[in-house]
Coordinates of C-alpha atoms in Angstrom, one line a residue:
Chain A
X1 CA -6.6 16.1 32.3
X2 CA -3.4 18.1 31.0
X3 CA -5.5 20.9 30.4
X4 CA -7.0 20.8 33.9
X5 CA -3.7 20.6 35.2
X6 CA -2.5 23.8 33.5
X7 CA -5.8 25.6 34.5
X8 CA -4.9 24.6 38.2
X9 CA -1.2 26.1 37.9
X10 CA -2.2 29.2 36.3
X11 CA -4.3 30.0 39.1
X12 CA -1.7 30.3 42.0
X13 CA 0.6 31.7 39.6
X14 CA -1.5 34.7 38.7
X15 CA -2.2 35.4 42.5
X16 CA 1.0 35.4 43.8
X17 CA 3.1 36.4 40.8
X18 CA 5.8 38.2 42.7
X19 CA 6.5 35.1 44.7
X20 CA 7.4 33.3 41.3
X21 CA 10.9 34.4 40.2
X22 CA 11.8 33.0 36.6
X23 CA 15.5 33.9 37.0
X24 CA 17.3 34.8 39.9
X25 CA 15.8 37.7 42.0
X26 CA 13.8 39.4 39.4
X27 CA 10.3 39.6 40.4
X28 CA 7.8 39.0 37.5
X29 CA 5.0 41.8 37.5
X30 CA 2.8 43.7 35.1
X31 CA 1.4 42.5 32.4
X32 CA 2.7 39.0 31.4
X33 CA 1.2 36.6 28.9
X34 CA 1.8 33.6 31.0
X35 CA 3.0 31.1 27.8
X36 CA 1.8 27.6 27.8
X37 CA 5.8 26.6 28.0
X38 CA 5.9 28.0 31.5
X39 CA 3.6 25.9 33.3
X40 CA 5.0 22.6 31.6
X41 CA 8.3 23.9 32.6
X42 CA 7.3 23.3 36.1
X43 CA 5.5 20.2 35.1
X44 CA 8.7 18.9 33.8
X45 CA 10.2 19.6 37.1
X46 CA 7.7 17.8 39.1
X47 CA 7.4 14.6 36.8
X48 CA 11.2 14.4 37.2
X49 CA 10.9 14.3 40.9
X50 CA 7.8 11.8 41.3
X51 CA 8.4 8.3 41.9
X52 CA 8.8 6.0 39.0
X53 CA 5.6 4.0 39.9
X54 CA 3.7 7.5 39.2
X55 CA 5.2 7.8 35.7
X56 CA 4.4 4.2 34.6
X57 CA 1.2 4.3 36.2
X58 CA 0.3 7.4 34.3
X59 CA 1.5 6.3 30.9
X60 CA -0.4 2.8 31.6
X61 CA -3.6 4.8 32.2
X62 CA -3.1 6.6 28.8
X63 CA -2.5 3.2 26.9
X64 CA -5.6 1.8 28.8
X65 CA -7.8 5.0 27.8
X66 CA -6.9 4.4 24.5
X67 CA -7.7 0.7 24.5
X68 CA -11.0 1.6 25.7
X69 CA -11.2 4.1 22.9
X70 CA -10.8 1.3 20.5
X71 CA -13.4 -0.6 22.0
X72 CA -15.9 2.1 21.5
X73 CA -14.7 4.1 18.7
X74 CA -16.1 7.5 18.7
X75 CA -14.5 10.4 16.9
X76 CA -12.5 11.5 19.7
X77 CA -9.4 13.2 19.1
X78 CA -7.5 12.0 22.3
X79 CA -6.0 8.9 20.4
X80 CA -5.0 11.4 17.8
X81 CA -3.4 13.9 19.8
X82 CA -1.5 12.1 22.6
X83 CA -0.1 9.2 20.6
X84 CA 2.1 6.6 21.8
X85 CA 3.3 3.7 20.4
X86 CA 3.4 1.2 23.7
X87 CA 0.1 -0.1 23.0
X88 CA 0.9 -1.0 19.4
X89 CA 4.2 -2.6 20.4
X90 CA 2.4 -4.6 23.2
X91 CA -0.4 -6.0 20.9
X92 CA 2.2 -6.5 18.0
X93 CA 4.4 -8.8 20.3
X94 CA 1.6 -10.5 21.9
X95 CA 0.1 -11.4 18.7
X96 CA 3.4 -12.5 17.1
X97 CA 4.0 -14.7 20.1
X98 CA 0.6 -16.4 20.0
X99 CA 0.8 -16.9 16.2
X100 CA 4.1 -19.0 16.9
X101 CA 4.2 -22.3 17.5
X102 CA 1.9 -23.1 14.3
X103 CA 2.5 -26.2 12.7
X104 CA 5.9 -26.7 12.0
X105 CA 6.6 -30.2 10.3
X106 CA 8.7 -28.5 7.9
X107 CA 9.9 -25.1 8.5
X108 CA 8.8 -24.0 5.0
X109 CA 5.2 -25.0 5.3
X110 CA 4.3 -23.6 8.5
X111 CA 2.7 -20.3 9.6
X112 CA 4.2 -16.8 9.8
X113 CA 7.3 -16.9 12.1
X114 CA 7.7 -14.3 14.8
X115 CA 9.7 -12.0 12.7
X116 CA 7.4 -12.1 9.6
X117 CA 4.3 -11.0 11.8
X118 CA 6.3 -8.3 13.4
X119 CA 7.4 -7.1 9.9
X120 CA 4.1 -7.3 8.3
X121 CA 2.5 -5.2 11.1
X122 CA 4.8 -2.6 11.3
X123 CA 5.9 -2.6 7.7
X124 CA 2.3 -2.8 6.8
X125 CA 1.5 0.5 9.1
X126 CA 4.2 2.3 7.6
X127 CA 3.1 1.8 4.1
X128 CA -0.5 2.6 5.0
X129 CA 0.6 6.0 6.8
X130 CA 2.8 6.8 4.1
X131 CA 0.0 6.0 1.6
X132 CA -2.5 7.9 3.3
X133 CA 0.2 11.3 3.6
X134 CA 1.1 10.7 -0.2
X135 CA -2.6 11.1 -0.9
X136 CA -2.9 14.4 0.9
X137 CA -3.9 13.3 4.3
X138 CA -3.4 15.7 7.2
X139 CA -2.8 13.3 9.9
X140 CA 0.8 13.0 11.3
X141 CA 3.1 9.9 10.8
X142 CA 3.3 8.8 14.3
X143 CA -0.6 9.6 15.0
X144 CA -1.4 7.2 12.0
X145 CA 0.8 4.3 13.3
X146 CA -0.4 4.8 16.8
X147 CA -4.2 4.6 15.5
X148 CA -3.4 1.6 13.1
X149 CA -1.4 0.0 16.1
X150 CA -4.3 0.2 18.7
X151 CA -6.9 -1.1 16.5
X152 CA -5.3 -4.3 16.3
X153 CA -6.6 -4.8 19.4
X154 CA -9.9 -6.7 18.5
X155 CA -7.8 -9.1 16.3
X156 CA -5.5 -9.7 19.3
X157 CA -8.6 -10.6 21.4
X158 CA -9.9 -12.7 18.6
X159 CA -6.5 -14.6 18.6
X160 CA -6.9 -15.3 22.2
X161 CA -10.6 -16.8 21.6
X162 CA -9.2 -18.8 18.6
X163 CA -6.5 -20.4 20.8
X164 CA -8.8 -21.2 23.4
X165 CA -11.4 -22.6 20.9
X166 CA -8.8 -24.7 19.4
X167 CA -8.0 -26.2 22.8
X168 CA -11.2 -27.8 22.6
X169 CA -10.7 -29.4 19.2
X170 CA -10.0 -28.3 15.6
X171 CA -12.9 -29.7 13.8
X172 CA -15.6 -28.2 11.8
X173 CA -17.4 -26.6 14.6
X174 CA -14.5 -24.8 15.9
X175 CA -13.5 -23.8 12.5
X176 CA -16.9 -21.8 12.0
X177 CA -16.7 -20.4 15.5
X178 CA -13.2 -19.1 14.8
X179 CA -14.3 -17.8 11.3
X180 CA -17.0 -15.8 12.9
X181 CA -15.1 -14.5 15.6
X182 CA -12.2 -13.3 13.1
X183 CA -14.6 -11.9 10.7
X184 CA -16.2 -10.0 13.4
X185 CA -13.0 -8.6 15.2
X186 CA -11.4 -7.9 11.6
X187 CA -14.6 -5.7 10.7
X188 CA -14.4 -4.1 14.1
X189 CA -10.7 -3.2 13.7
X190 CA -11.3 -1.8 10.2
X191 CA -14.3 0.1 11.5
X192 CA -12.7 1.6 14.5
X193 CA -9.3 2.9 12.4
X194 CA -11.2 4.4 9.7
X195 CA -13.5 6.2 12.3
X196 CA -10.2 7.8 13.1
X197 CA -8.5 8.0 9.8
X198 CA -10.9 8.8 7.5
X199 CA -11.6 12.2 9.0
X200 CA -8.0 13.5 7.8
X201 CA -8.5 12.8 4.2
X202 CA -10.5 14.8 1.5
X203 CA -13.6 13.4 0.8
X204 CA -13.0 12.1 -2.7
X205 CA -10.1 10.0 -1.4
X206 CA -11.4 8.3 1.4
X207 CA -12.0 4.9 -0.2
X208 CA -8.5 5.1 -1.6
X209 CA -7.0 5.4 2.1
X210 CA -9.7 3.0 3.7
X211 CA -8.8 0.0 1.2
X212 CA -5.4 -0.5 2.2
X213 CA -6.3 -0.5 6.0
X214 CA -8.9 -3.2 5.0
X215 CA -6.4 -5.1 3.3
X216 CA -4.0 -5.0 6.1
X217 CA -6.4 -6.2 9.0
X218 CA -7.8 -8.8 6.4
X219 CA -4.3 -10.2 6.3
X220 CA -3.9 -10.2 10.0
X221 CA -7.2 -11.8 10.3
X222 CA -6.2 -14.4 7.7
X223 CA -3.1 -15.1 9.6
X224 CA -5.1 -15.6 12.8
X225 CA -7.7 -17.8 11.2
X226 CA -5.2 -20.3 9.7
X227 CA -3.2 -20.5 12.8
X228 CA -3.3 -24.1 13.6
X229 CA -1.3 -25.7 16.5
X230 CA 1.2 -28.4 15.8
X231 CA -0.5 -31.9 15.6
Chain B
X1 CA 14.2 24.8 -3.0
X2 CA 15.4 26.8 -6.2
X3 CA 18.6 29.2 -5.9
X4 CA 17.0 32.2 -7.7
X5 CA 13.3 31.7 -8.8
X6 CA 13.2 34.8 -10.9
X7 CA 16.2 33.4 -13.1
X8 CA 14.1 30.1 -13.5
X9 CA 11.0 31.9 -14.2
X10 CA 12.5 33.8 -16.9
X11 CA 14.3 30.7 -18.3
X12 CA 10.9 29.0 -18.7
X13 CA 9.2 31.8 -20.2
X14 CA 11.7 31.6 -22.8
X15 CA 11.2 27.9 -23.4
X16 CA 7.6 28.2 -23.1
X17 CA 7.7 31.2 -26.1
X18 CA 10.0 29.1 -28.0
X19 CA 7.1 26.2 -28.0
X20 CA 4.4 28.7 -28.8
X21 CA 6.1 30.0 -31.8
X22 CA 6.7 26.7 -33.0
X23 CA 3.0 26.0 -32.7
X24 CA 0.8 28.7 -31.8
X25 CA -2.3 26.5 -31.7
X26 CA -1.2 24.6 -28.6
X27 CA -2.4 25.3 -25.2
X28 CA -0.1 25.4 -22.5
X29 CA -0.2 23.1 -19.3
X30 CA 0.9 25.0 -16.3
X31 CA 1.0 23.1 -13.0
X32 CA 1.0 23.8 -9.5
X33 CA 1.8 21.1 -7.0
X34 CA -1.0 21.8 -4.7
X35 CA -3.9 21.9 -7.3
X36 CA -5.7 18.9 -8.5
X37 CA -4.2 19.0 -12.2
X38 CA -1.9 16.5 -12.7
X39 CA 1.7 17.2 -13.5
X40 CA 3.4 15.5 -16.3
X41 CA 5.5 12.3 -15.8
X42 CA 8.9 12.1 -14.3
X43 CA 11.0 12.4 -17.7
X44 CA 12.2 14.9 -19.7
X45 CA 8.8 15.2 -21.8
X46 CA 6.8 18.4 -21.7
X47 CA 3.3 17.4 -22.3
X48 CA 1.3 20.1 -24.1
X49 CA -2.3 19.7 -22.7
X50 CA -5.6 21.2 -22.4
X51 CA -5.9 22.5 -19.0
X52 CA -8.0 24.6 -16.9
X53 CA -7.0 28.1 -16.3
X54 CA -4.5 27.8 -13.3
X55 CA -3.4 31.4 -13.5
X56 CA -0.1 32.4 -14.5
X57 CA 1.7 29.7 -12.1
X58 CA 4.8 29.2 -14.1
X59 CA 6.6 28.4 -11.1
X60 CA 9.2 25.9 -10.3
X61 CA 6.7 23.3 -10.8
X62 CA 6.7 23.3 -14.3
X63 CA 10.4 22.5 -14.2
X64 CA 9.5 19.2 -12.3
X65 CA 8.2 18.1 -15.3
X66 CA 11.1 19.2 -17.3
X67 CA 14.0 18.4 -15.1
X68 CA 13.1 17.0 -11.7
X69 CA 14.5 19.9 -10.1
X70 CA 12.0 19.5 -7.3
X71 CA 14.3 16.9 -6.2
X72 CA 13.4 13.4 -5.5
X73 CA 14.1 13.9 -1.9
X74 CA 11.3 16.1 -1.3
X75 CA 7.9 14.5 -0.1
X76 CA 6.0 16.9 -2.9
X77 CA 7.8 14.9 -5.7
X78 CA 6.3 11.6 -4.6
X79 CA 3.0 13.2 -3.8
X80 CA 2.7 14.0 -7.3
X81 CA 2.4 10.5 -8.1
X82 CA -0.5 10.0 -6.0
X83 CA -2.8 12.6 -7.2
X84 CA -5.8 10.7 -8.0
X85 CA -9.2 10.3 -6.7
X86 CA -11.2 7.2 -6.0
X87 CA -13.4 7.7 -9.3
X88 CA -10.2 8.0 -11.3
X89 CA -8.7 4.8 -10.0
X90 CA -11.8 3.0 -10.4
X91 CA -12.3 4.4 -14.0
X92 CA -8.7 3.4 -14.8
X93 CA -9.3 -0.1 -13.4
X94 CA -12.6 -0.6 -15.4
X95 CA -10.8 0.4 -18.5
X96 CA -7.8 -2.1 -18.0
X97 CA -10.7 -4.6 -17.7
X98 CA -12.1 -3.7 -21.2
X99 CA -9.4 -3.0 -23.8
X100 CA -11.1 -1.7 -26.9
X101 CA -9.0 -1.7 -30.0
X102 CA -8.1 1.9 -30.8
X103 CA -8.1 2.9 -27.0
X104 CA -4.6 3.4 -25.9
X105 CA -4.4 3.0 -22.0
X106 CA -1.7 5.5 -21.6
X107 CA -3.3 8.1 -24.0
X108 CA -6.7 7.8 -23.3
X109 CA -7.1 6.8 -19.8
X110 CA -4.0 8.1 -18.1
X111 CA -4.0 11.1 -20.0
X112 CA -0.7 12.3 -18.8
X113 CA -1.3 12.0 -15.4
X114 CA -0.1 8.4 -14.2
X115 CA -0.1 7.4 -10.7
X116 CA 1.6 5.0 -8.6
X117 CA -1.3 4.2 -6.2
X118 CA -3.1 1.8 -8.7
X119 CA -0.1 -0.4 -9.8
X120 CA 1.3 -0.6 -6.1
X121 CA -1.9 -1.4 -4.4
X122 CA -3.0 -3.8 -7.4
X123 CA 0.5 -5.6 -6.9
X124 CA 0.0 -6.1 -3.2
X125 CA -3.5 -7.2 -3.4
X126 CA -2.5 -9.8 -6.2
X127 CA 0.4 -11.0 -3.9
X128 CA -1.9 -11.7 -1.1
X129 CA -4.7 -13.2 -3.4
X130 CA -2.2 -15.4 -5.0
X131 CA -0.9 -16.7 -1.9
X132 CA -4.2 -16.9 0.1
X133 CA -6.1 -18.5 -2.9
X134 CA -3.3 -20.9 -3.6
X135 CA -3.3 -22.0 -0.1
X136 CA -7.0 -22.9 -0.2
X137 CA -6.7 -24.5 -3.2
X138 CA -4.1 -26.7 -1.7
X139 CA -6.3 -27.3 1.2
X140 CA -9.3 -28.3 -0.7
X141 CA -7.3 -30.5 -3.0
X142 CA -6.2 -32.4 0.1
X143 CA -9.4 -32.5 2.0
X144 CA -10.2 -36.0 1.1
X145 CA -7.2 -37.4 2.5
X146 CA -7.4 -38.3 6.1
X147 CA -4.0 -37.6 7.0
X148 CA -3.8 -34.3 5.6
X149 CA -2.9 -31.6 8.2
X150 CA -3.6 -28.0 7.3
X151 CA -0.5 -26.0 6.7
X152 CA -0.6 -22.1 6.2
X153 CA 2.3 -22.3 3.7
X154 CA 3.3 -18.4 4.7
X155 CA 6.5 -18.4 2.6
X156 CA 4.3 -18.3 -0.4
X157 CA 3.6 -14.7 0.4
X158 CA 7.3 -13.8 0.3
X159 CA 7.8 -15.6 -3.1
X160 CA 4.6 -14.1 -4.6
X161 CA 5.6 -10.7 -3.5
X162 CA 9.1 -11.2 -5.0
X163 CA 7.8 -12.3 -8.3
X164 CA 4.8 -9.8 -8.8
X165 CA 7.0 -6.9 -7.6
X166 CA 10.1 -7.8 -9.7
X167 CA 7.7 -8.4 -12.8
X168 CA 6.0 -5.0 -12.3
X169 CA 8.9 -3.0 -12.0
X170 CA 11.6 -4.6 -14.0
X171 CA 9.8 -5.6 -17.1
X172 CA 8.2 -2.0 -17.6
X173 CA 11.8 -0.8 -17.1
X174 CA 13.1 -3.1 -19.7
X175 CA 10.2 -2.0 -22.2
X176 CA 10.7 1.5 -21.4
X177 CA 14.5 1.5 -22.0
X178 CA 14.5 -0.3 -25.1
X179 CA 11.5 1.9 -26.6
X180 CA 13.3 4.8 -25.6
X181 CA 16.5 3.8 -27.2
X182 CA 14.8 2.8 -30.3
X183 CA 13.0 6.1 -30.3
X184 CA 16.2 8.0 -29.9
X185 CA 17.7 6.0 -32.7
X186 CA 15.0 6.4 -35.2
X187 CA 14.0 9.8 -34.1
X188 CA 10.3 9.0 -33.6
X189 CA 7.5 11.0 -31.7
X190 CA 8.0 10.7 -28.0
X191 CA 7.4 7.6 -26.5
X192 CA 6.1 6.8 -23.0
X193 CA 7.6 7.9 -19.5
X194 CA 8.7 5.2 -17.4
X195 CA 6.1 6.0 -15.1
X196 CA 3.5 5.5 -17.6
X197 CA 4.8 2.2 -18.5
X198 CA 4.8 1.1 -14.9
X199 CA 1.3 2.4 -14.5
X200 CA -0.1 0.5 -17.6
X201 CA 1.6 -2.6 -16.5
X202 CA 0.2 -2.5 -13.0
X203 CA -3.2 -1.8 -14.0
X204 CA -3.2 -4.4 -16.5
X205 CA -2.3 -6.8 -13.9
X206 CA -5.8 -6.2 -12.2
X207 CA -7.5 -8.8 -14.0
X208 CA -5.3 -11.6 -12.3
X209 CA -6.9 -10.8 -9.1
X210 CA -10.5 -12.2 -9.6
X211 CA -8.5 -14.7 -11.8
X212 CA -6.5 -15.8 -8.9
X213 CA -9.7 -16.1 -6.6
X214 CA -11.5 -18.1 -9.2
X215 CA -8.6 -20.7 -9.5
X216 CA -9.6 -21.9 -6.4
X217 CA -12.3 -24.0 -8.1
X218 CA -10.5 -27.1 -8.7
X219 CA -11.2 -27.6 -12.5
X220 CA -8.5 -27.9 -14.6
X221 CA -10.3 -26.9 -17.8
X222 CA -11.8 -24.0 -15.9
X223 CA -8.1 -22.7 -14.7
X224 CA -7.0 -22.9 -18.2
X225 CA -9.7 -21.2 -19.6
X226 CA -9.4 -18.4 -17.1
X227 CA -5.7 -18.2 -17.9
X228 CA -6.6 -17.4 -21.5
X229 CA -9.1 -15.1 -20.6
X230 CA -7.1 -13.2 -18.4
X231 CA -4.2 -13.1 -20.8
X232 CA -6.1 -12.1 -23.6
X233 CA -7.5 -9.1 -21.7
X234 CA -4.3 -8.2 -19.9
X235 CA -2.1 -8.6 -22.9
X236 CA -4.6 -6.7 -25.3
X237 CA -4.1 -3.7 -22.8
X238 CA -0.4 -4.1 -23.2
X239 CA -0.5 -4.6 -26.9
X240 CA -2.9 -1.9 -27.7
X241 CA -0.7 0.5 -25.6
X242 CA 2.7 -0.2 -27.2
X243 CA 1.8 -1.1 -30.6
X244 CA 1.3 2.5 -31.8
X245 CA 4.8 3.3 -30.7
X246 CA 6.6 0.3 -32.2
X247 CA 4.8 0.4 -35.5
X248 CA 6.7 3.0 -37.2
X249 CA 9.7 1.0 -36.4
X250 CA 11.0 -1.8 -38.6
X251 CA 8.5 -4.7 -39.1
X252 CA 10.9 -7.0 -37.5
X253 CA 11.4 -5.1 -34.4
X254 CA 7.8 -4.2 -34.0
X255 CA 6.8 -7.5 -34.0
X256 CA 9.5 -8.8 -31.7
X257 CA 8.8 -6.0 -29.1
X258 CA 4.9 -7.0 -29.1
X259 CA 5.8 -10.4 -29.0
X260 CA 8.0 -10.3 -26.1
X261 CA 5.6 -8.4 -24.0
X262 CA 3.2 -11.1 -24.8
X263 CA 5.6 -13.9 -23.9
X264 CA 6.5 -12.4 -20.7
X265 CA 3.0 -12.0 -19.5
X266 CA 2.1 -15.2 -20.3
X267 CA 5.3 -16.7 -18.5
X268 CA 3.9 -14.7 -15.7
X269 CA 0.4 -16.1 -15.6
X270 CA 1.2 -19.5 -16.2
X271 CA 4.1 -19.5 -13.8
X272 CA 1.8 -18.4 -11.1
X273 CA -0.9 -20.7 -11.8
X274 CA 1.6 -23.5 -11.8
X275 CA 3.4 -22.8 -8.7
X276 CA 0.6 -21.6 -6.4
X277 CA -2.1 -23.9 -7.7
X278 CA -0.9 -27.3 -8.0
X279 CA -3.0 -29.9 -9.0
X280 CA -2.7 -32.6 -6.6
X281 CA -3.3 -36.0 -7.7
X282 CA -6.4 -37.7 -5.9
X283 CA -4.2 -40.6 -5.2
X284 CA -3.9 -42.2 -1.3
X285 CA -1.8 -40.4 1.3
X286 CA 1.9 -41.4 0.5
X287 CA 2.1 -39.2 -2.8
X288 CA 1.0 -36.0 -1.0
X289 CA 3.8 -35.9 1.6
X290 CA 6.8 -35.2 -0.9
X291 CA 4.4 -32.7 -2.6
X292 CA 4.3 -30.8 0.5
X293 CA 7.8 -30.9 1.5
X294 CA 9.3 -30.1 -1.6
X295 CA 7.1 -27.8 -3.4
X296 CA 9.5 -26.4 -6.0
X297 CA 10.8 -29.4 -7.6
X298 CA 8.0 -32.1 -8.0
X299 CA 5.4 -29.6 -8.8
X300 CA 6.6 -27.7 -11.8
X301 CA 5.8 -30.7 -13.5
X302 CA 2.3 -30.3 -13.5

């Protein structure tokens, strides 16, 4: 949609070129390559002036679109091109909050604390990104963080489902249901993220990049599965 | 990155000709950062090796093998440690599982291209497999008692991580330091670079991953059998690798070195088994509670 905006803006610019003064009274005429920078220069003007609600809504829409992309992973490059870290942050905080309040008879034997979950997710994502770059991947650092973070979404959904199931009791049946849900969502996460990440690797190293991602979501899945509420 | 590439090119050409004069039959290794032939390890050894025709790319990359002038602050420096393909990693893992006498892991398998991918991810996997399997085994042990409430015991991950990573980095550092010091004293053939030592230790730990998973099965005899098998395999990889380097030394030193390596390895496996896979006594509930709240003190006695 940004490309559409550019197209739109460029039409009136070409039409009334002499009306546009870039600096002072110097009319711009003749052969001009309108650089991509110029339209977005006007863009920045307008986004500075727009109401805050519009800015927030636009960012939220971008985040929402990415969530949809994770649900139906196709090899689109939107996720990669316009990376943002709001989604991952939101998911990470949600997951860490929900994993809290595990059985804490003794602080030691309990589940992961908020900080531990946070560290595992972010530190793990950074390590996987570094690993993929060191192996010669072409994806950029933040793009990779973005993809890995967004693909935690199925696991967050699984966590919500697990907590609901646990409300109904924590017997064997509930465990089996949770096991199925977590396994399905962890496979979905791995599949979704490799759909985006594997393309950026030379083919003889794809498995070397996919394995850490698998391990990462497996560990998160394990944390979700072993969550047990206080007695 | 270099001040005057021409000067450096001239320098290394001199060195190369000196070496060739000394041994005309040797083939030279020329490295380039972006190709897939692996550069040598990170210390000062020049490895003369068979290599494909890389052209006359005697660029500053050759110096990386000599003097690390490509700088440890550049990304390319670290990329050289990850110059492996999937098949290579799988091959190295397989060779670490089947140590054959005469098959020196470093000389035969690594062949002057040690990598950090294997050791690092094997250690990470081992950390999680130890913590998760240990947790599962504790859970299965206590399944009979009605009072048992499952605990994720997440702190075990931290402990496992500290232990495994310290072992995988400090012990190779010690071994390499000791061997290099001896080699310098006794003027022997070149030993192994630090990276190669880390690499062989890392790959030798691989056998513990399936072992730790199998340790979930609650049979004490099986667990000790598994430890024995794992230690024999893993230890032989290490012994077969380090014996050729120390055997030219005095008998005492040689045996002491190898014995230390084996003992440290044994301590690691037994320690891991004892801490993460405590055998709970199948007695009624009251004895279980202290086990859970003070794991460090009571369970080491098992």
